[in-house]
Amino acid sequence: CLHGEATYVAVAAPVQTVDTHYQNKRIVKFLLVLGNAFRSVLSFVYSDDDARRASIGTTYKVTFCKIRIDEAIGAKHFYFRMRRYVYSEERRRYVPGSWDVTAGATIGSWLDDAYAHRGLSKVEASRRWGTVGPNVLDLKKPTPVGSIIQEFSKPFYLYQNFMVWTWAPFWYYYMAIVNTVVRLTGGFVVAFFQYGSDLDLYRLMVMEGTADVVREGEVVTVDQTDVVPGDIVRLRPGAANFDMCIVQSKRVLVDESALTGEVHPIAKIPLDPADSHRTYHPKTHK
């Protein structure tokens, strides 16, 4: 079916299977050629064109992504590798959801008081939100049950299960009991620590809070996930989860230790009016 009618989208992405440091080894080259020939035969039998076009040392992994629909604006999209892809009616396919705020704009237009006090309209903000999505990474919150299932789904435990099934019917049943206890204890401990690590990462990447933005000439409070590219944000003490440049400020100190490891807060200055004729660049105008 067409992309506009699909409920799932299959995404084939290349996956490097061998470290480039070992790719020049003769034995590695031989194994890669042998494996590639075997995949070519299977791809010919099953008519898998993506696998047939795969280069030596590279395979294609197919991921089925579910199509979601925003209830507010009805935009169709899906997420792949933490990136949002939206359906384009003009191209009739899914394209990366991005918004270039520097297109057709200069630093002078951003420093204009009229622009700073007007901000975006609600319609424009809704349109940009539908393209780039919420201001948050698409991460699923880890659960203890999910970590346990993920741990015991590894091939190592399948091998251990075969050992237990082999020993249990014979006089080695006591070894089967010991192996089961050790295996379950070790698996639960590993799953517990893995769950803690995943939960710490989730808390670091997903933040909650509100922000004051300028919309249609008024300062309104919105959820941080509703901030879109081009919004004029009024900062206040606390956590701010945006990639922004400063237009107007007085004595701003930012703690960037989570990003750069810098111990002391960094002083931030607004954009220089002398660069009004230039286009903003994140590396040049820090």
Coordinates of C-alpha atoms in Angstrom, one line a residue:
C1 CA 0.0 0.0 0.0
L2 CA 1.0 3.7 -0.2
H3 CA 2.8 5.4 2.6
G4 CA -0.3 7.5 3.3
E5 CA -2.4 4.4 4.0
A6 CA 0.2 2.3 5.9
T7 CA -0.1 1.6 9.6
Y8 CA 3.5 0.3 9.8
V9 CA 6.6 1.3 7.9
A10 CA 9.6 -1.0 7.3
V11 CA 12.9 0.9 7.6
A12 CA 16.0 -0.8 6.3
A13 CA 19.2 0.7 7.8
P14 CA 22.8 -0.4 7.3
V15 CA 24.5 -2.0 10.3
Q16 CA 28.3 -2.3 10.4
T17 CA 29.0 -5.9 11.6
V18 CA 32.8 -5.8 11.8
D19 CA 35.1 -3.2 13.5
T20 CA 37.1 -1.4 10.9
H21 CA 40.3 -2.1 12.9
Y22 CA 39.9 -5.8 12.1
Q23 CA 38.4 -5.5 8.7
N24 CA 41.8 -5.8 7.0
K25 CA 42.7 -9.1 8.6
R26 CA 42.8 -12.0 6.0
I27 CA 40.7 -14.4 8.1
V28 CA 38.1 -11.7 8.7
K29 CA 38.0 -10.9 5.0
F30 CA 37.5 -14.6 4.2
L31 CA 34.7 -15.0 6.8
L32 CA 33.1 -11.8 5.4
V33 CA 33.2 -13.0 1.9
L34 CA 31.8 -16.4 2.9
G35 CA 29.0 -14.8 5.0
N36 CA 28.2 -12.4 2.2
A37 CA 27.9 -15.2 -0.3
F38 CA 25.6 -17.1 2.0
R39 CA 23.4 -14.0 2.5
S40 CA 23.3 -13.4 -1.2
V41 CA 22.0 -17.0 -1.8
L42 CA 19.3 -16.5 0.9
S43 CA 18.4 -13.0 -0.4
F44 CA 18.0 -14.5 -4.0
V45 CA 15.8 -17.3 -2.6
Y46 CA 13.6 -14.9 -0.6
S47 CA 13.9 -12.0 -3.0
D48 CA 15.4 -9.6 -0.5
D49 CA 16.8 -6.8 -2.6
D50 CA 18.2 -4.8 0.4
A51 CA 20.3 -7.7 1.6
R52 CA 21.5 -8.4 -2.0
R53 CA 22.8 -4.9 -2.3
A54 CA 24.6 -5.0 1.0
S55 CA 28.4 -4.5 0.8
I56 CA 30.9 -6.8 2.5
G57 CA 31.0 -6.2 6.2
T58 CA 27.7 -4.4 6.2
T59 CA 24.2 -5.8 6.6
Y60 CA 20.8 -4.2 6.6
K61 CA 18.5 -4.4 9.6
V62 CA 14.8 -4.0 9.0
T63 CA 12.8 -2.3 11.7
F64 CA 9.0 -2.1 11.6
C65 CA 7.9 1.3 13.0
K66 CA 4.3 2.0 13.9
I67 CA 2.6 5.0 12.4
R68 CA 1.3 7.5 15.0
I69 CA -1.2 10.3 14.5
D70 CA -1.2 13.5 16.5
E71 CA -4.7 14.0 17.9
A72 CA -4.3 17.8 17.8
I73 CA -3.3 18.4 14.2
G74 CA -3.7 14.9 12.7
A75 CA 0.0 14.7 11.5
K76 CA 1.2 11.2 10.7
H77 CA 4.6 10.3 11.9
F78 CA 6.9 7.6 13.3
Y79 CA 10.1 7.4 15.2
F80 CA 13.3 5.6 14.2
R81 CA 16.5 5.8 16.2
M82 CA 15.1 8.7 18.3
R83 CA 14.3 10.8 15.2
R84 CA 10.8 11.8 14.1
Y85 CA 9.7 11.3 10.5
V86 CA 6.5 13.0 9.3
Y87 CA 4.4 12.3 6.2
S88 CA 4.6 14.9 3.5
E89 CA 1.6 15.3 1.4
E90 CA 3.6 17.0 -1.4
R91 CA 6.2 14.2 -1.6
R92 CA 3.8 11.4 -0.6
R93 CA 6.4 9.8 1.7
Y94 CA 7.9 10.2 5.1
V95 CA 10.6 12.8 5.5
P96 CA 12.8 13.7 8.6
G97 CA 11.0 16.2 10.8
S98 CA 13.3 19.2 11.0
W99 CA 12.9 23.0 11.0
D100 CA 15.7 25.4 10.0
V101 CA 15.1 28.7 11.9
T102 CA 17.9 30.4 10.1
A103 CA 16.3 30.0 6.7
G104 CA 15.5 33.5 5.3
A105 CA 16.4 35.1 8.6
T106 CA 19.4 37.1 9.9
I107 CA 20.6 37.9 13.4
G108 CA 19.2 41.4 12.9
S109 CA 15.7 40.1 12.4
W110 CA 16.0 38.2 15.7
L111 CA 17.3 41.2 17.6
D112 CA 14.4 43.3 16.3
D113 CA 12.2 44.4 19.3
A114 CA 9.0 43.9 17.4
Y115 CA 9.9 40.2 16.7
A116 CA 11.0 39.6 20.3
H117 CA 7.8 41.0 21.7
R118 CA 5.5 39.4 19.1
G119 CA 6.8 35.8 19.0
L120 CA 5.1 33.1 17.1
S121 CA 1.4 32.8 16.4
K122 CA -0.4 29.9 17.8
V123 CA -1.1 28.5 14.3
E124 CA 2.6 28.7 13.4
A125 CA 3.6 27.1 16.7
S126 CA 1.2 24.3 16.1
R127 CA 2.5 23.8 12.6
R128 CA 6.1 23.6 13.7
W129 CA 5.2 21.2 16.6
G130 CA 3.6 18.9 14.1
T131 CA 6.8 18.8 12.1
V132 CA 9.5 18.5 14.8
G133 CA 7.3 16.9 17.5
P134 CA 7.6 17.3 21.2
N135 CA 10.7 18.8 22.7
V136 CA 11.8 15.5 24.3
L137 CA 13.5 12.3 23.2
D138 CA 11.3 9.4 22.3
L139 CA 12.4 7.1 25.1
K140 CA 10.4 4.4 26.7
K141 CA 10.6 4.3 30.5
P142 CA 12.3 1.1 31.6
T143 CA 10.5 -1.3 33.9
P144 CA 11.8 -4.1 36.2
V145 CA 9.8 -6.7 34.3
G146 CA 11.1 -5.5 30.9
S147 CA 14.7 -5.6 32.2
I148 CA 14.2 -9.2 33.5
I149 CA 12.7 -10.4 30.2
Q150 CA 15.5 -8.7 28.2
E151 CA 18.2 -10.4 30.3
F152 CA 16.7 -13.9 30.2
S153 CA 16.1 -13.6 26.4
K154 CA 19.9 -13.8 25.7
P155 CA 21.2 -16.9 23.9
F156 CA 23.4 -17.7 27.0
Y157 CA 20.3 -18.7 29.0
L158 CA 19.0 -20.9 26.1
Y159 CA 22.2 -22.9 26.4
Q160 CA 21.9 -23.1 30.1
N161 CA 18.3 -24.3 29.8
F162 CA 19.4 -27.2 27.5
M163 CA 21.9 -28.2 30.1
V164 CA 19.2 -28.3 32.8
W165 CA 16.9 -30.2 30.6
T166 CA 19.6 -32.8 29.9
W167 CA 20.6 -33.2 33.5
A168 CA 17.2 -33.2 35.1
P169 CA 16.0 -36.7 33.9
F170 CA 19.2 -38.4 35.1
W171 CA 21.1 -38.7 38.3
Y172 CA 22.6 -35.3 37.7
Y173 CA 19.3 -33.7 38.9
Y174 CA 21.1 -32.1 41.8
M175 CA 23.5 -30.3 39.3
A176 CA 20.4 -29.1 37.5
I177 CA 19.1 -27.6 40.7
V178 CA 22.4 -25.9 41.5
N179 CA 22.7 -24.6 38.0
T180 CA 19.2 -23.2 38.0
V181 CA 19.7 -21.4 41.3
V182 CA 23.0 -19.9 40.2
R183 CA 21.6 -18.9 36.8
L184 CA 18.4 -17.3 38.2
T185 CA 20.3 -15.5 40.9
G186 CA 22.9 -14.1 38.5
G187 CA 20.3 -13.2 35.9
F188 CA 18.1 -11.3 38.4
V189 CA 21.2 -9.4 39.8
V190 CA 22.3 -8.4 36.2
A191 CA 18.7 -7.3 35.4
F192 CA 18.5 -5.3 38.6
F193 CA 21.7 -3.3 37.8
Q194 CA 20.7 -2.9 34.2
Y195 CA 17.3 -1.5 35.2
G196 CA 19.1 1.0 37.5
S197 CA 21.4 2.1 34.7
D198 CA 18.5 2.5 32.2
L199 CA 16.4 4.4 34.7
D200 CA 19.3 6.8 35.4
L201 CA 19.7 7.4 31.7
Y202 CA 15.9 7.9 31.3
R203 CA 15.8 10.5 34.1
L204 CA 18.8 12.3 32.6
M205 CA 17.3 12.5 29.1
V206 CA 13.6 13.1 29.9
M207 CA 12.9 16.2 32.0
E208 CA 9.6 17.7 33.2
G209 CA 8.7 21.3 33.7
T210 CA 7.2 24.4 32.2
A211 CA 8.6 27.4 30.2
D212 CA 7.5 31.0 29.6
V213 CA 7.2 31.7 25.8
V214 CA 6.0 34.6 23.8
R215 CA 3.0 33.8 21.6
E216 CA 1.1 36.5 19.7
G217 CA 2.6 39.2 21.9
E218 CA 1.7 37.6 25.2
V219 CA 3.9 35.6 27.6
V220 CA 2.2 32.2 28.2
T221 CA 3.4 29.2 30.2
V222 CA 3.6 26.0 28.3
D223 CA 5.0 22.6 29.0
Q224 CA 8.7 22.2 28.0
T225 CA 7.7 19.6 25.5
D226 CA 5.6 22.2 23.6
V227 CA 8.5 24.6 22.9
V228 CA 9.1 24.7 19.2
P229 CA 12.0 26.0 17.0
G230 CA 11.8 29.8 16.8
D231 CA 10.0 30.3 20.1
I232 CA 11.0 33.4 22.2
V233 CA 11.6 31.9 25.7
R234 CA 11.9 33.9 28.9
L235 CA 14.4 32.2 31.1
R236 CA 14.0 31.8 34.8
P237 CA 16.2 30.1 37.4
G238 CA 16.0 26.3 37.0
A239 CA 16.5 23.7 34.4
A240 CA 16.0 24.6 30.7
N241 CA 16.0 21.9 28.1
F242 CA 16.4 23.7 24.9
D243 CA 19.0 24.5 22.2
M244 CA 18.8 28.3 22.2
C245 CA 20.7 31.4 21.6
I246 CA 20.4 34.5 23.8
V247 CA 18.7 37.6 22.3
Q248 CA 18.5 39.8 25.4
S249 CA 20.1 39.1 28.8
K250 CA 21.7 40.5 32.0
R251 CA 24.2 38.5 33.9
V252 CA 23.2 35.0 32.8
L253 CA 25.1 32.0 34.2
V254 CA 24.5 28.5 32.9
D255 CA 25.5 25.2 34.5
E256 CA 26.6 23.0 31.6
S257 CA 28.3 20.3 33.7
A258 CA 25.9 17.6 32.5
L259 CA 26.9 18.4 28.8
T260 CA 30.6 19.5 29.0
G261 CA 31.8 18.4 32.4
E262 CA 32.7 22.0 33.3
V263 CA 32.7 22.4 37.0
H264 CA 31.9 26.2 37.2
P265 CA 28.9 27.9 35.6
I266 CA 29.5 29.6 32.2
A267 CA 28.6 33.2 31.6
K268 CA 26.4 33.7 28.5
I269 CA 26.2 36.9 26.4
P270 CA 23.5 37.9 23.9
L271 CA 24.0 38.1 20.1
D272 CA 26.1 41.0 19.0
P273 CA 24.2 43.7 17.0
A274 CA 27.3 44.1 14.9
D275 CA 26.5 40.8 13.3
S276 CA 23.0 41.8 12.3
H277 CA 23.7 41.3 8.6
R278 CA 24.9 37.7 9.2
T279 CA 23.1 34.4 9.5
Y280 CA 23.3 32.7 12.8
H281 CA 25.6 29.7 13.1
P282 CA 25.9 27.7 16.3
K283 CA 29.6 27.2 16.1
T284 CA 30.4 30.9 15.3
H285 CA 27.9 32.7 17.5
K286 CA 28.3 30.9 20.9

